[in-house]
Amino acid sequence: MRDLLAKLASVAIMMFARALTAARALWHESGLPPRQSVYFANHSSHGDFILIWAVLPPWLRQRARPVAGAEYWLKSKLTSFIGRDVFNAVLIERDPAARTSDPVEQMASALDEGASLIVFPEGTRNQTEAKLLPFKSGLYHLARKRPDVALVPVWINNLNRVMPKGEFVPIPLICTINFGEPLKVEPDESKEDFIARAQAALLSLAPAQTDNDA
């Protein structure tokens, strides 16, 4: 019964996300991402991973697992059901003192089981005027552990306006999810060079700022 409820909830969440945002995926000219990928994206809302998940074709969506903060998704029975049962999230303890598992090992294990991952290298929601917060090092260390898995940059546009901070009622707006060209860590690439390249790949997908956006 719990599995059935989770499946029904996933369909309902997907339909609601699409209806609210008219979410539209923009694929790279090379085509759809590889069957197993690590999707790394900008992060401005708790709904970010839902939108990426919702626009993936079914054969990619069925193996995509978000990487999310355990303290948020385990705080109540409802959020725990959504995080664990509906999305099968890889739940990470963000407080080092509370960790019982290494986050990179958790992600690598999920990849070894055949999953794709949805990750947010900024580590927390960006509530600043900057397009991106500095990346944490987790994406680099994961790429080093599993160098054959494609890393796909994904820019989510407008979701921060659909779900502005402090508001409880979403505002219907069109959102685009722009998927970039997959990349991999180079054999001799330093952490600093890789992170700079990954950030640049993600920023290249962001829409140009206009005077109306300033």
PDB file of C-alpha atoms in Angstrom:
ATOM      1  CA  MET A   1       0.000   0.000   0.000  1.00  0.00           C
ATOM      2  CA  ARG A   2       2.820   2.408   0.845  1.00  0.00           C
ATOM      3  CA  ASP A   3       4.453   1.773  -2.546  1.00  0.00           C
ATOM      4  CA  LEU A   4       1.161   2.437  -4.326  1.00  0.00           C
ATOM      5  CA  LEU A   5       0.660   5.670  -2.407  1.00  0.00           C
ATOM      6  CA  ALA A   6       4.194   6.741  -3.310  1.00  0.00           C
ATOM      7  CA  LYS A   7       3.566   6.089  -7.016  1.00  0.00           C
ATOM      8  CA  LEU A   8       0.280   7.996  -6.962  1.00  0.00           C
ATOM      9  CA  ALA A   9       1.948  10.867  -5.107  1.00  0.00           C
ATOM     10  CA  SER A  10       4.790  11.021  -7.641  1.00  0.00           C
ATOM     11  CA  VAL A  11       2.300  11.318 -10.525  1.00  0.00           C
ATOM     12  CA  ALA A  12       0.325  13.990  -8.679  1.00  0.00           C
ATOM     13  CA  ILE A  13       3.475  16.003  -7.858  1.00  0.00           C
ATOM     14  CA  MET A  14       4.707  15.785 -11.449  1.00  0.00           C
ATOM     15  CA  MET A  15       1.353  16.931 -12.865  1.00  0.00           C
ATOM     16  CA  PHE A  16       1.106  19.781 -10.353  1.00  0.00           C
ATOM     17  CA  ALA A  17       4.668  20.962 -11.048  1.00  0.00           C
ATOM     18  CA  ARG A  18       4.085  20.946 -14.793  1.00  0.00           C
ATOM     19  CA  ALA A  19       0.699  22.673 -14.519  1.00  0.00           C
ATOM     20  CA  LEU A  20       2.005  25.375 -12.183  1.00  0.00           C
ATOM     21  CA  THR A  21       5.164  26.198 -14.119  1.00  0.00           C
ATOM     22  CA  ALA A  22       4.441  25.035 -17.689  1.00  0.00           C
ATOM     23  CA  ALA A  23       7.917  23.547 -17.275  1.00  0.00           C
ATOM     24  CA  ARG A  24       9.799  23.204 -20.535  1.00  0.00           C
ATOM     25  CA  ALA A  25      13.057  21.311 -21.012  1.00  0.00           C
ATOM     26  CA  LEU A  26      15.672  22.735 -23.378  1.00  0.00           C
ATOM     27  CA  TRP A  27      18.024  19.946 -24.446  1.00  0.00           C
ATOM     28  CA  HIS A  28      21.579  20.395 -25.645  1.00  0.00           C
ATOM     29  CA  GLU A  29      22.088  20.094 -29.401  1.00  0.00           C
ATOM     30  CA  SER A  30      23.836  16.756 -28.835  1.00  0.00           C
ATOM     31  CA  GLY A  31      20.518  15.292 -27.668  1.00  0.00           C
ATOM     32  CA  LEU A  32      19.207  13.830 -24.440  1.00  0.00           C
ATOM     33  CA  PRO A  33      21.660  13.227 -21.574  1.00  0.00           C
ATOM     34  CA  PRO A  34      23.233   9.782 -21.156  1.00  0.00           C
ATOM     35  CA  ARG A  35      21.042   7.186 -19.462  1.00  0.00           C
ATOM     36  CA  GLN A  36      23.085   7.455 -16.253  1.00  0.00           C
ATOM     37  CA  SER A  37      24.074  11.000 -15.346  1.00  0.00           C
ATOM     38  CA  VAL A  38      24.767  13.351 -12.485  1.00  0.00           C
ATOM     39  CA  TYR A  39      22.606  16.420 -13.108  1.00  0.00           C
ATOM     40  CA  PHE A  40      24.129  19.410 -11.304  1.00  0.00           C
ATOM     41  CA  ALA A  41      22.031  22.558 -11.077  1.00  0.00           C
ATOM     42  CA  ASN A  42      21.613  25.996  -9.579  1.00  0.00           C
ATOM     43  CA  HIS A  43      19.636  26.038  -6.344  1.00  0.00           C
ATOM     44  CA  SER A  44      17.115  28.668  -5.256  1.00  0.00           C
ATOM     45  CA  SER A  45      14.121  26.642  -3.995  1.00  0.00           C
ATOM     46  CA  HIS A  46      13.165  23.377  -2.308  1.00  0.00           C
ATOM     47  CA  GLY A  47      11.250  22.640  -5.516  1.00  0.00           C
ATOM     48  CA  ASP A  48      14.316  22.662  -7.780  1.00  0.00           C
ATOM     49  CA  PHE A  49      14.874  18.924  -7.932  1.00  0.00           C
ATOM     50  CA  ILE A  50      11.150  18.301  -8.492  1.00  0.00           C
ATOM     51  CA  LEU A  51      11.194  20.439 -11.630  1.00  0.00           C
ATOM     52  CA  ILE A  52      14.272  18.686 -13.055  1.00  0.00           C
ATOM     53  CA  TRP A  53      12.744  15.295 -12.240  1.00  0.00           C
ATOM     54  CA  ALA A  54       9.383  16.262 -13.756  1.00  0.00           C
ATOM     55  CA  VAL A  55      10.749  17.239 -17.182  1.00  0.00           C
ATOM     56  CA  LEU A  56      12.954  14.182 -17.655  1.00  0.00           C
ATOM     57  CA  PRO A  57      11.599  11.549 -20.074  1.00  0.00           C
ATOM     58  CA  PRO A  58      10.158   8.547 -18.182  1.00  0.00           C
ATOM     59  CA  TRP A  59      13.150   6.267 -18.898  1.00  0.00           C
ATOM     60  CA  LEU A  60      15.496   8.868 -17.370  1.00  0.00           C
ATOM     61  CA  ARG A  61      13.126   9.953 -14.604  1.00  0.00           C
ATOM     62  CA  GLN A  62      12.647   6.452 -13.209  1.00  0.00           C
ATOM     63  CA  ARG A  63      16.287   6.213 -12.117  1.00  0.00           C
ATOM     64  CA  ALA A  64      16.859   9.855 -11.081  1.00  0.00           C
ATOM     65  CA  ARG A  65      17.394  10.364  -7.345  1.00  0.00           C
ATOM     66  CA  PRO A  66      17.785  13.795  -5.747  1.00  0.00           C
ATOM     67  CA  VAL A  67      20.549  14.403  -3.231  1.00  0.00           C
ATOM     68  CA  ALA A  68      19.015  16.420  -0.404  1.00  0.00           C
ATOM     69  CA  GLY A  69      19.498  17.533   3.180  1.00  0.00           C
ATOM     70  CA  ALA A  70      18.347  14.919   5.697  1.00  0.00           C
ATOM     71  CA  GLU A  71      17.475  17.530   8.321  1.00  0.00           C
ATOM     72  CA  TYR A  72      14.820  19.045   6.019  1.00  0.00           C
ATOM     73  CA  TRP A  73      13.302  15.901   4.524  1.00  0.00           C
ATOM     74  CA  LEU A  74      13.195  13.931   7.780  1.00  0.00           C
ATOM     75  CA  LYS A  75      11.647  16.663   9.899  1.00  0.00           C
ATOM     76  CA  SER A  76       8.085  15.297   9.643  1.00  0.00           C
ATOM     77  CA  LYS A  77       6.222  12.166   8.555  1.00  0.00           C
ATOM     78  CA  LEU A  78       4.969  13.916   5.411  1.00  0.00           C
ATOM     79  CA  THR A  79       8.344  15.239   4.241  1.00  0.00           C
ATOM     80  CA  SER A  80       9.953  11.905   5.110  1.00  0.00           C
ATOM     81  CA  PHE A  81       7.364  10.079   2.985  1.00  0.00           C
ATOM     82  CA  ILE A  82       7.970  12.445   0.067  1.00  0.00           C
ATOM     83  CA  GLY A  83      11.754  12.356   0.360  1.00  0.00           C
ATOM     84  CA  ARG A  84      12.226   8.640   1.010  1.00  0.00           C
ATOM     85  CA  ASP A  85       9.230   6.903  -0.541  1.00  0.00           C
ATOM     86  CA  VAL A  86       8.207   9.176  -3.405  1.00  0.00           C
ATOM     87  CA  PHE A  87      11.622  10.362  -4.623  1.00  0.00           C
ATOM     88  CA  ASN A  88      13.984   7.792  -3.055  1.00  0.00           C
ATOM     89  CA  ALA A  89      16.280  10.700  -2.218  1.00  0.00           C
ATOM     90  CA  VAL A  90      19.879  10.236  -1.161  1.00  0.00           C
ATOM     91  CA  LEU A  91      19.620  11.996   2.188  1.00  0.00           C
ATOM     92  CA  ILE A  92      22.795  13.708   3.341  1.00  0.00           C
ATOM     93  CA  GLU A  93      23.553  14.974   6.829  1.00  0.00           C
ATOM     94  CA  ARG A  94      24.882  18.455   6.161  1.00  0.00           C
ATOM     95  CA  ASP A  95      26.190  18.888   9.720  1.00  0.00           C
ATOM     96  CA  PRO A  96      29.586  17.101   9.805  1.00  0.00           C
ATOM     97  CA  ALA A  97      29.177  16.424  13.514  1.00  0.00           C
ATOM     98  CA  ALA A  98      25.924  14.517  12.913  1.00  0.00           C
ATOM     99  CA  ARG A  99      27.177  12.374  10.040  1.00  0.00           C
ATOM    100  CA  THR A 100      27.367   8.626  10.238  1.00  0.00           C
ATOM    101  CA  SER A 101      28.169   8.221   6.509  1.00  0.00           C
ATOM    102  CA  ASP A 102      30.436  10.014   4.066  1.00  0.00           C
ATOM    103  CA  PRO A 103      28.200  11.990   1.624  1.00  0.00           C
ATOM    104  CA  VAL A 104      30.441  11.258  -1.377  1.00  0.00           C
ATOM    105  CA  GLU A 105      30.366   7.547  -0.570  1.00  0.00           C
ATOM    106  CA  GLN A 106      26.578   7.695  -0.295  1.00  0.00           C
ATOM    107  CA  MET A 107      26.340   9.249  -3.756  1.00  0.00           C
ATOM    108  CA  ALA A 108      28.881   6.859  -5.255  1.00  0.00           C
ATOM    109  CA  SER A 109      26.943   3.888  -3.862  1.00  0.00           C
ATOM    110  CA  ALA A 110      23.736   5.194  -5.448  1.00  0.00           C
ATOM    111  CA  LEU A 111      25.536   5.462  -8.799  1.00  0.00           C
ATOM    112  CA  ASP A 112      26.843   1.907  -8.393  1.00  0.00           C
ATOM    113  CA  GLU A 113      23.228   0.756  -7.968  1.00  0.00           C
ATOM    114  CA  GLY A 114      22.391   2.260 -11.376  1.00  0.00           C
ATOM    115  CA  ALA A 115      20.829   5.531 -10.257  1.00  0.00           C
ATOM    116  CA  SER A 116      21.276   8.962 -11.746  1.00  0.00           C
ATOM    117  CA  LEU A 117      21.615  11.845  -9.309  1.00  0.00           C
ATOM    118  CA  ILE A 118      20.282  15.385  -9.079  1.00  0.00           C
ATOM    119  CA  VAL A 119      22.740  17.490  -7.065  1.00  0.00           C
ATOM    120  CA  PHE A 120      23.181  21.120  -6.122  1.00  0.00           C
ATOM    121  CA  PRO A 121      26.888  21.977  -5.809  1.00  0.00           C
ATOM    122  CA  GLU A 122      26.199  25.293  -4.069  1.00  0.00           C
ATOM    123  CA  GLY A 123      25.201  23.235  -1.035  1.00  0.00           C
ATOM    124  CA  THR A 124      22.339  25.494   0.002  1.00  0.00           C
ATOM    125  CA  ARG A 125      19.641  27.631  -1.592  1.00  0.00           C
ATOM    126  CA  ASN A 126      20.937  30.822  -3.173  1.00  0.00           C
ATOM    127  CA  GLN A 127      19.013  33.760  -1.701  1.00  0.00           C
ATOM    128  CA  THR A 128      21.516  36.382  -2.875  1.00  0.00           C
ATOM    129  CA  GLU A 129      21.679  38.574  -5.982  1.00  0.00           C
ATOM    130  CA  ALA A 130      24.580  36.505  -7.339  1.00  0.00           C
ATOM    131  CA  LYS A 131      23.704  33.971 -10.033  1.00  0.00           C
ATOM    132  CA  LEU A 132      25.632  31.244  -8.219  1.00  0.00           C
ATOM    133  CA  LEU A 133      27.112  30.688  -4.800  1.00  0.00           C
ATOM    134  CA  PRO A 134      30.616  29.148  -4.689  1.00  0.00           C
ATOM    135  CA  PHE A 135      30.544  25.413  -5.345  1.00  0.00           C
ATOM    136  CA  LYS A 136      31.335  22.949  -2.596  1.00  0.00           C
ATOM    137  CA  SER A 137      33.916  20.283  -3.411  1.00  0.00           C
ATOM    138  CA  GLY A 138      31.548  17.285  -3.362  1.00  0.00           C
ATOM    139  CA  LEU A 139      30.935  17.274  -7.117  1.00  0.00           C
ATOM    140  CA  TYR A 140      34.671  17.105  -7.772  1.00  0.00           C
ATOM    141  CA  HIS A 141      35.254  14.254  -5.335  1.00  0.00           C
ATOM    142  CA  LEU A 142      32.292  12.329  -6.760  1.00  0.00           C
ATOM    143  CA  ALA A 143      33.621  12.849 -10.289  1.00  0.00           C
ATOM    144  CA  ARG A 144      36.997  11.524  -9.175  1.00  0.00           C
ATOM    145  CA  LYS A 145      35.415   8.402  -7.652  1.00  0.00           C
ATOM    146  CA  ARG A 146      33.195   7.691 -10.666  1.00  0.00           C
ATOM    147  CA  PRO A 147      34.985   9.390 -13.601  1.00  0.00           C
ATOM    148  CA  ASP A 148      32.969   7.576 -16.290  1.00  0.00           C
ATOM    149  CA  VAL A 149      29.598   9.009 -15.213  1.00  0.00           C
ATOM    150  CA  ALA A 150      28.517  12.031 -17.264  1.00  0.00           C
ATOM    151  CA  LEU A 151      28.039  15.315 -15.403  1.00  0.00           C
ATOM    152  CA  VAL A 152      25.194  17.322 -16.935  1.00  0.00           C
ATOM    153  CA  PRO A 153      24.830  21.034 -16.091  1.00  0.00           C
ATOM    154  CA  VAL A 154      21.206  22.127 -15.665  1.00  0.00           C
ATOM    155  CA  TRP A 155      20.014  25.724 -15.306  1.00  0.00           C
ATOM    156  CA  ILE A 156      16.574  26.229 -13.738  1.00  0.00           C
ATOM    157  CA  ASN A 157      15.091  29.571 -14.723  1.00  0.00           C
ATOM    158  CA  ASN A 158      12.249  31.371 -12.914  1.00  0.00           C
ATOM    159  CA  LEU A 159      11.460  28.902 -10.129  1.00  0.00           C
ATOM    160  CA  ASN A 160      12.639  31.402  -7.524  1.00  0.00           C
ATOM    161  CA  ARG A 161       9.831  33.677  -8.783  1.00  0.00           C
ATOM    162  CA  VAL A 162       7.253  30.879  -8.664  1.00  0.00           C
ATOM    163  CA  MET A 163       8.151  30.131  -5.046  1.00  0.00           C
ATOM    164  CA  PRO A 164       9.569  33.360  -3.583  1.00  0.00           C
ATOM    165  CA  LYS A 165      11.113  33.220  -0.132  1.00  0.00           C
ATOM    166  CA  GLY A 166       8.576  33.671   2.644  1.00  0.00           C
ATOM    167  CA  GLU A 167       5.537  32.969   0.449  1.00  0.00           C
ATOM    168  CA  PHE A 168       3.314  29.917   0.915  1.00  0.00           C
ATOM    169  CA  VAL A 169       1.194  30.210  -2.240  1.00  0.00           C
ATOM    170  CA  PRO A 170       3.125  29.565  -5.497  1.00  0.00           C
ATOM    171  CA  ILE A 171       2.796  32.090  -8.319  1.00  0.00           C
ATOM    172  CA  PRO A 172       2.134  30.473 -11.739  1.00  0.00           C
ATOM    173  CA  LEU A 173       4.979  31.354 -14.124  1.00  0.00           C
ATOM    174  CA  ILE A 174       6.666  29.637 -17.049  1.00  0.00           C
ATOM    175  CA  CYS A 175       9.889  27.891 -16.061  1.00  0.00           C
ATOM    176  CA  THR A 176      12.588  26.574 -18.373  1.00  0.00           C
ATOM    177  CA  ILE A 177      15.089  23.866 -17.514  1.00  0.00           C
ATOM    178  CA  ASN A 178      18.140  24.156 -19.731  1.00  0.00           C
ATOM    179  CA  PHE A 179      20.306  21.018 -20.025  1.00  0.00           C
ATOM    180  CA  GLY A 180      23.894  21.579 -21.157  1.00  0.00           C
ATOM    181  CA  GLU A 181      26.599  19.472 -22.713  1.00  0.00           C
ATOM    182  CA  PRO A 182      27.796  16.625 -20.454  1.00  0.00           C
ATOM    183  CA  LEU A 183      31.300  16.961 -19.039  1.00  0.00           C
ATOM    184  CA  LYS A 184      33.746  14.756 -17.151  1.00  0.00           C
ATOM    185  CA  VAL A 185      36.699  15.414 -14.913  1.00  0.00           C
ATOM    186  CA  GLU A 186      40.031  15.339 -16.749  1.00  0.00           C
ATOM    187  CA  PRO A 187      42.670  12.858 -15.478  1.00  0.00           C
ATOM    188  CA  ASP A 188      45.095  15.527 -14.242  1.00  0.00           C
ATOM    189  CA  GLU A 189      42.554  18.286 -13.552  1.00  0.00           C
ATOM    190  CA  SER A 190      42.875  20.026 -10.196  1.00  0.00           C
ATOM    191  CA  LYS A 191      39.897  20.589  -7.923  1.00  0.00           C
ATOM    192  CA  GLU A 192      40.062  24.339  -8.495  1.00  0.00           C
ATOM    193  CA  ASP A 193      40.182  24.005 -12.288  1.00  0.00           C
ATOM    194  CA  PHE A 194      37.351  21.475 -12.362  1.00  0.00           C
ATOM    195  CA  ILE A 195      35.080  23.558 -10.136  1.00  0.00           C
ATOM    196  CA  ALA A 196      35.775  26.664 -12.227  1.00  0.00           C
ATOM    197  CA  ARG A 197      34.929  24.718 -15.405  1.00  0.00           C
ATOM    198  CA  ALA A 198      31.751  23.254 -13.916  1.00  0.00           C
ATOM    199  CA  GLN A 199      30.611  26.685 -12.710  1.00  0.00           C
ATOM    200  CA  ALA A 200      31.295  28.183 -16.141  1.00  0.00           C
ATOM    201  CA  ALA A 201      29.347  25.383 -17.842  1.00  0.00           C
ATOM    202  CA  LEU A 202      26.364  26.041 -15.594  1.00  0.00           C
ATOM    203  CA  LEU A 203      26.495  29.824 -15.938  1.00  0.00           C
ATOM    204  CA  SER A 204      26.654  29.510 -19.728  1.00  0.00           C
ATOM    205  CA  LEU A 205      23.098  28.130 -19.608  1.00  0.00           C
ATOM    206  CA  ALA A 206      21.664  31.057 -17.650  1.00  0.00           C
ATOM    207  CA  PRO A 207      19.561  33.566 -19.605  1.00  0.00           C
ATOM    208  CA  ALA A 208      21.201  36.917 -20.252  1.00  0.00           C
ATOM    209  CA  GLN A 209      20.171  39.540 -17.731  1.00  0.00           C
ATOM    210  CA  THR A 210      18.044  42.376 -19.079  1.00  0.00           C
ATOM    211  CA  ASP A 211      17.353  45.810 -17.663  1.00  0.00           C
ATOM    212  CA  ASN A 212      13.975  44.540 -16.463  1.00  0.00           C
ATOM    213  CA  ASP A 213      15.687  41.842 -14.413  1.00  0.00           C
ATOM    214  CA  ALA A 214      18.041  44.215 -12.641  1.00  0.00           C
TER     215      ALA A 214
END
